[in-house]
mmCIF file of C-alpha atoms in Angstrom:
data_model
loop_
_atom_site.group_PDB
_atom_site.id
_atom_site.type_symbol
_atom_site.label_atom_id
_atom_site.label_comp_id
_atom_site.label_asym_id
_atom_site.label_seq_id
_atom_site.Cartn_x
_atom_site.Cartn_y
_atom_site.Cartn_z
ATOM 1 C CA UNK A 27 29.082 2.441 -19.259
ATOM 2 C CA UNK A 28 28.721 -0.964 -17.616
ATOM 3 C CA UNK A 29 26.166 -2.691 -15.423
ATOM 4 C CA UNK A 30 22.485 -1.875 -15.123
ATOM 5 C CA UNK A 31 21.400 1.764 -15.253
ATOM 6 C CA UNK A 32 17.996 3.001 -14.167
ATOM 7 C CA UNK A 33 16.468 6.432 -14.755
ATOM 8 C CA UNK A 34 15.097 8.450 -13.157
ATOM 9 C CA UNK A 35 16.466 7.702 -9.696
ATOM 10 C CA UNK A 36 13.601 9.585 -8.045
ATOM 11 C CA UNK A 37 10.125 10.326 -9.359
ATOM 12 C CA UNK A 38 7.163 12.087 -7.791
ATOM 13 C CA UNK A 39 3.890 11.909 -9.654
ATOM 14 C CA UNK A 40 0.222 12.571 -9.164
ATOM 15 C CA UNK A 41 -2.382 9.883 -9.588
ATOM 16 C CA UNK A 42 -3.427 11.192 -13.002
ATOM 17 C CA UNK A 43 0.071 11.477 -14.483
ATOM 18 C CA UNK A 44 1.720 9.218 -17.012
ATOM 19 C CA UNK A 45 5.413 8.525 -16.571
ATOM 20 C CA UNK A 46 7.953 5.885 -17.562
ATOM 21 C CA UNK A 47 10.873 4.233 -15.844
ATOM 22 C CA UNK A 48 13.832 3.231 -17.984
ATOM 23 C CA UNK A 49 16.379 0.469 -17.531
ATOM 24 C CA UNK A 50 19.439 -0.244 -19.639
ATOM 25 C CA UNK A 51 21.987 -3.034 -19.302
ATOM 26 C CA UNK A 52 25.388 -3.389 -20.935
ATOM 27 C CA UNK A 53 26.173 -6.893 -19.709
ATOM 28 C CA UNK A 54 25.061 -8.876 -22.747
ATOM 29 C CA UNK A 55 22.262 -10.496 -20.745
ATOM 30 C CA UNK A 56 19.119 -11.834 -22.399
ATOM 31 C CA UNK A 57 16.678 -11.664 -19.493
ATOM 32 C CA UNK A 58 15.412 -8.563 -17.754
ATOM 33 C CA UNK A 59 13.168 -8.140 -14.714
ATOM 34 C CA UNK A 60 11.131 -5.554 -12.866
ATOM 35 C CA UNK A 61 10.849 -5.907 -9.083
ATOM 36 C CA UNK A 62 8.906 -3.758 -6.648
ATOM 37 C CA UNK A 63 10.412 -3.270 -3.206
ATOM 38 C CA UNK A 64 8.353 -1.844 -0.381
ATOM 39 C CA UNK A 65 8.258 -2.280 3.365
ATOM 40 C CA UNK A 66 5.234 -4.579 3.081
ATOM 41 C CA UNK A 67 6.461 -6.875 0.293
ATOM 42 C CA UNK A 68 10.218 -6.816 -0.219
ATOM 43 C CA UNK A 69 11.431 -7.720 -3.709
ATOM 44 C CA UNK A 70 8.133 -8.599 -5.336
ATOM 45 C CA UNK A 71 8.552 -9.853 -8.918
ATOM 46 C CA UNK A 72 6.443 -7.890 -11.409
ATOM 47 C CA UNK A 73 7.599 -8.805 -14.904
ATOM 48 C CA UNK A 74 10.141 -11.030 -16.614
ATOM 49 C CA UNK A 75 11.356 -10.764 -20.179
ATOM 50 C CA UNK A 76 13.459 -13.532 -21.660
ATOM 51 C CA UNK A 77 14.921 -13.017 -25.138
ATOM 52 C CA UNK A 78 12.617 -9.983 -25.453
ATOM 53 C CA UNK A 79 9.481 -12.065 -24.878
ATOM 54 C CA UNK A 80 7.409 -11.475 -21.753
ATOM 55 C CA UNK A 81 7.237 -14.754 -19.862
ATOM 56 C CA UNK A 82 5.863 -13.722 -16.474
ATOM 57 C CA UNK A 83 3.241 -11.182 -15.471
ATOM 58 C CA UNK A 84 2.575 -12.131 -11.865
ATOM 59 C CA UNK A 85 -0.922 -10.568 -11.864
ATOM 60 C CA UNK A 86 0.303 -6.984 -11.848
ATOM 61 C CA UNK A 87 -2.387 -4.264 -12.208
ATOM 62 C CA UNK A 88 -2.804 -2.913 -15.731
ATOM 63 C CA UNK A 89 -1.748 0.559 -14.603
ATOM 64 C CA UNK A 90 1.790 -0.855 -14.903
ATOM 65 C CA UNK A 91 2.770 -1.607 -18.492
ATOM 66 C CA UNK A 92 6.187 -3.035 -19.383
ATOM 67 C CA UNK A 93 7.982 -2.694 -22.676
ATOM 68 C CA UNK A 94 11.138 -4.458 -23.850
ATOM 69 C CA UNK A 95 12.152 -3.130 -27.293
ATOM 70 C CA UNK A 96 15.432 -5.083 -27.308
ATOM 71 C CA UNK A 97 17.534 -7.200 -24.960
ATOM 72 C CA UNK A 98 19.354 -4.151 -23.563
ATOM 73 C CA UNK A 99 16.402 -1.925 -22.714
ATOM 74 C CA UNK A 100 13.379 -2.274 -20.470
ATOM 75 C CA UNK A 101 10.682 0.256 -19.658
ATOM 76 C CA UNK A 102 7.914 0.405 -17.105
ATOM 77 C CA UNK A 103 5.095 2.713 -18.160
ATOM 78 C CA UNK A 104 3.049 4.122 -15.295
ATOM 79 C CA UNK A 105 -0.524 5.404 -15.610
ATOM 80 C CA UNK A 106 -3.107 6.486 -13.021
ATOM 81 C CA UNK A 107 -1.162 5.038 -10.121
ATOM 82 C CA UNK A 108 -2.348 4.827 -6.531
ATOM 83 C CA UNK A 109 -0.513 6.036 -3.415
ATOM 84 C CA UNK A 110 0.118 2.414 -2.417
ATOM 85 C CA UNK A 111 2.234 2.075 -5.567
ATOM 86 C CA UNK A 112 4.880 4.246 -3.949
ATOM 87 C CA UNK A 113 7.959 2.047 -3.674
ATOM 88 C CA UNK A 114 11.436 1.363 -4.992
ATOM 89 C CA UNK A 115 11.292 -0.159 -8.465
ATOM 90 C CA UNK A 116 14.306 -2.284 -9.255
ATOM 91 C CA UNK A 117 15.389 -3.477 -12.658
ATOM 92 C CA UNK A 118 17.636 -6.516 -12.979
ATOM 93 C CA UNK A 119 19.164 -8.617 -15.721
ATOM 94 C CA UNK A 120 20.641 -12.088 -16.044
ATOM 95 C CA UNK A 121 21.707 -14.683 -18.540
ATOM 96 C CA UNK A 122 19.038 -17.109 -19.647
ATOM 97 C CA UNK A 123 20.959 -20.359 -19.278
ATOM 98 C CA UNK A 124 23.465 -22.024 -16.992
ATOM 99 C CA UNK A 125 24.649 -20.747 -13.658
ATOM 100 C CA UNK A 126 24.349 -17.172 -14.909
ATOM 101 C CA UNK A 127 20.578 -17.556 -15.046
ATOM 102 C CA UNK A 128 20.628 -17.538 -11.263
ATOM 103 C CA UNK A 129 22.731 -14.397 -10.920
ATOM 104 C CA UNK A 130 20.774 -11.167 -11.071
ATOM 105 C CA UNK A 131 22.521 -7.838 -11.542
ATOM 106 C CA UNK A 132 20.369 -5.044 -10.190
ATOM 107 C CA UNK A 133 20.205 -1.399 -11.068
ATOM 108 C CA UNK A 134 20.220 1.229 -8.318
ATOM 109 C CA UNK A 135 16.443 1.540 -8.496
ATOM 110 C CA UNK A 136 13.878 4.249 -9.148
ATOM 111 C CA UNK A 137 12.232 5.615 -6.005
ATOM 112 C CA UNK A 138 8.610 6.397 -6.891
ATOM 113 C CA UNK A 139 6.302 8.526 -4.789
ATOM 114 C CA UNK A 140 2.635 8.798 -5.800
ATOM 115 C CA UNK A 141 0.781 11.738 -4.307
ATOM 116 C CA UNK B 11 1.887 -21.564 -3.477
ATOM 117 C CA UNK B 12 5.473 -20.391 -3.552
ATOM 118 C CA UNK B 13 7.202 -19.216 -0.400
ATOM 119 C CA UNK B 14 10.657 -18.691 1.030
ATOM 120 C CA UNK B 15 11.002 -18.402 4.787
ATOM 121 C CA UNK B 16 13.918 -16.773 6.545
ATOM 122 C CA UNK B 17 14.257 -15.055 9.944
ATOM 123 C CA UNK B 18 13.383 -11.374 9.908
ATOM 124 C CA UNK B 19 16.318 -10.322 12.086
ATOM 125 C CA UNK B 20 19.567 -11.743 13.412
ATOM 126 C CA UNK B 21 22.072 -10.108 15.776
ATOM 127 C CA UNK B 22 25.721 -11.106 16.140
ATOM 128 C CA UNK B 23 28.973 -9.732 17.496
ATOM 129 C CA UNK B 24 31.805 -8.386 15.376
ATOM 130 C CA UNK B 25 34.327 -11.141 14.649
ATOM 131 C CA UNK B 26 31.820 -13.914 15.279
ATOM 132 C CA UNK B 27 30.054 -16.345 12.909
ATOM 133 C CA UNK B 28 26.380 -16.128 11.982
ATOM 134 C CA UNK B 29 24.117 -18.448 10.006
ATOM 135 C CA UNK B 30 20.995 -17.289 8.171
ATOM 136 C CA UNK B 31 18.575 -20.078 7.284
ATOM 137 C CA UNK B 32 16.164 -20.292 4.389
ATOM 138 C CA UNK B 33 13.458 -22.849 3.690
ATOM 139 C CA UNK B 34 11.583 -22.811 0.434
ATOM 140 C CA UNK B 35 8.455 -24.192 -1.134
ATOM 141 C CA UNK B 36 8.230 -23.705 -4.899
ATOM 142 C CA UNK B 37 6.663 -25.576 -7.780
ATOM 143 C CA UNK B 38 10.024 -25.805 -9.544
ATOM 144 C CA UNK B 39 13.630 -25.436 -8.419
ATOM 145 C CA UNK B 40 16.685 -24.489 -10.406
ATOM 146 C CA UNK B 41 18.943 -23.168 -7.676
ATOM 147 C CA UNK B 42 19.196 -21.163 -4.436
ATOM 148 C CA UNK B 43 20.972 -17.817 -4.381
ATOM 149 C CA UNK B 44 21.826 -15.232 -1.753
ATOM 150 C CA UNK B 45 21.893 -11.452 -2.068
ATOM 151 C CA UNK B 46 23.075 -8.665 0.193
ATOM 152 C CA UNK B 47 21.426 -5.262 0.354
ATOM 153 C CA UNK B 48 22.727 -2.309 2.331
ATOM 154 C CA UNK B 49 20.357 0.493 3.314
ATOM 155 C CA UNK B 50 19.740 2.734 0.325
ATOM 156 C CA UNK B 51 21.499 0.352 -2.029
ATOM 157 C CA UNK B 52 20.539 -2.286 -4.550
ATOM 158 C CA UNK B 53 20.746 -6.029 -3.883
ATOM 159 C CA UNK B 54 24.067 -7.581 -4.892
ATOM 160 C CA UNK B 55 24.687 -11.252 -5.613
ATOM 161 C CA UNK B 56 26.666 -13.203 -3.008
ATOM 162 C CA UNK B 57 26.426 -16.917 -3.677
ATOM 163 C CA UNK B 58 24.623 -19.646 -5.605
ATOM 164 C CA UNK B 59 23.948 -23.345 -4.967
ATOM 165 C CA UNK B 60 22.601 -25.513 -7.743
ATOM 166 C CA UNK B 61 23.551 -28.824 -6.158
ATOM 167 C CA UNK B 62 23.613 -30.090 -2.579
ATOM 168 C CA UNK B 63 26.562 -29.120 -0.479
ATOM 169 C CA UNK B 64 28.652 -26.189 0.575
ATOM 170 C CA UNK B 65 29.954 -23.364 -1.606
ATOM 171 C CA UNK B 66 32.640 -21.112 -0.166
ATOM 172 C CA UNK B 67 33.484 -17.591 -1.300
ATOM 173 C CA UNK B 68 35.906 -15.909 1.061
ATOM 174 C CA UNK B 69 34.235 -15.176 4.406
ATOM 175 C CA UNK B 70 30.845 -16.237 3.041
ATOM 176 C CA UNK B 71 29.640 -19.805 2.525
ATOM 177 C CA UNK B 72 26.301 -21.126 1.370
ATOM 178 C CA UNK B 73 24.775 -24.566 1.822
ATOM 179 C CA UNK B 74 21.926 -26.376 0.108
ATOM 180 C CA UNK B 75 19.955 -29.534 0.855
ATOM 181 C CA UNK B 76 17.414 -30.077 -1.903
ATOM 182 C CA UNK B 77 15.803 -33.047 -0.124
ATOM 183 C CA UNK B 78 15.036 -30.768 2.837
ATOM 184 C CA UNK B 79 14.214 -27.688 0.711
ATOM 185 C CA UNK B 80 16.648 -25.875 2.947
ATOM 186 C CA UNK B 81 19.717 -23.750 2.676
ATOM 187 C CA UNK B 82 21.774 -21.334 4.712
ATOM 188 C CA UNK B 83 24.242 -18.516 4.371
ATOM 189 C CA UNK B 84 27.210 -18.568 6.737
ATOM 190 C CA UNK B 85 29.121 -15.382 7.418
ATOM 191 C CA UNK B 86 32.458 -15.694 9.217
ATOM 192 C CA UNK B 87 34.713 -13.119 10.871
ATOM 193 C CA UNK B 88 31.874 -10.633 10.899
ATOM 194 C CA UNK B 89 32.711 -7.030 10.172
ATOM 195 C CA UNK B 90 30.619 -3.939 10.809
ATOM 196 C CA UNK B 91 30.253 -3.480 7.051
ATOM 197 C CA UNK B 92 28.338 -6.780 6.935
ATOM 198 C CA UNK B 93 25.391 -5.021 8.599
ATOM 199 C CA UNK B 94 22.767 -5.311 5.876
ATOM 200 C CA UNK B 95 19.729 -7.276 4.759
ATOM 201 C CA UNK B 96 20.275 -10.726 3.272
ATOM 202 C CA UNK B 97 17.810 -12.345 0.891
ATOM 203 C CA UNK B 98 17.571 -15.922 -0.271
ATOM 204 C CA UNK B 99 16.147 -16.460 -3.736
ATOM 205 C CA UNK B 100 14.990 -19.455 -5.763
ATOM 206 C CA UNK B 101 14.811 -19.771 -9.525
ATOM 207 C CA UNK B 102 11.566 -21.428 -10.530
ATOM 208 C CA UNK B 103 11.585 -21.729 -14.314
ATOM 209 C CA UNK B 104 11.850 -18.136 -15.628
ATOM 210 C CA UNK B 105 11.079 -16.518 -12.277
ATOM 211 C CA UNK B 106 13.454 -15.675 -9.452
ATOM 212 C CA UNK B 107 11.490 -15.456 -6.208
ATOM 213 C CA UNK B 108 12.926 -13.774 -3.114
ATOM 214 C CA UNK B 109 12.411 -14.315 0.585
ATOM 215 C CA UNK B 110 11.416 -11.371 2.755
ATOM 216 C CA UNK B 111 14.983 -10.821 3.885
ATOM 217 C CA UNK B 112 16.939 -11.097 7.126
ATOM 218 C CA UNK B 113 18.208 -7.935 8.744
ATOM 219 C CA UNK B 114 21.662 -8.608 10.226
ATOM 220 C CA UNK B 115 22.667 -6.394 13.142
ATOM 221 C CA UNK B 116 26.310 -6.495 14.219
ATOM 222 C CA UNK B 117 27.374 -5.375 17.662
ATOM 223 C CA UNK B 118 30.889 -4.049 18.299
#
């Protein structure tokens, strides 16, 4: 399998649930990203991991918790979310140096609905 | 603060040429990129400018002027399949920040 794969594609959860989004890339990239896309704030950067170290947090609420166990996998753990957290969550990856550091490959996204 | 400004919507006719502008204000700058996103799909990379000037990739070209903090995406010979949202993006150190996107409508 190639590219960036996100699971699940759709998720509906209550405000008290705990769930996780998963992202996997088979491109040999060393940087991975979580973006939130909603009508109000398109493509809002949430987290960046470079060489498995978190380098950017962008003041995201603590109810979102990222995890990067290795350079190929990225998780977003969700806990006690709010309805306004409903959005499309996009994972992306890139190289860390050179021109490739400017080229993001996105997954298809996980559409989250919080009831 | 960091911001990228681009028009929210642009309309053009099939077969014509359209230019989508982007101005940016970031603390650091390592390149300007463009992405296309169709409804229901994920953003896909189109073009990148690290230095001033024009980059051409088929029907699409992208331009950068670092002194003006300005760039544009030029789409030629428009086709109906080019109807999509187009985002400019700037790499600022480890972050890649996106503009709010320009919705391109193409009329037959």
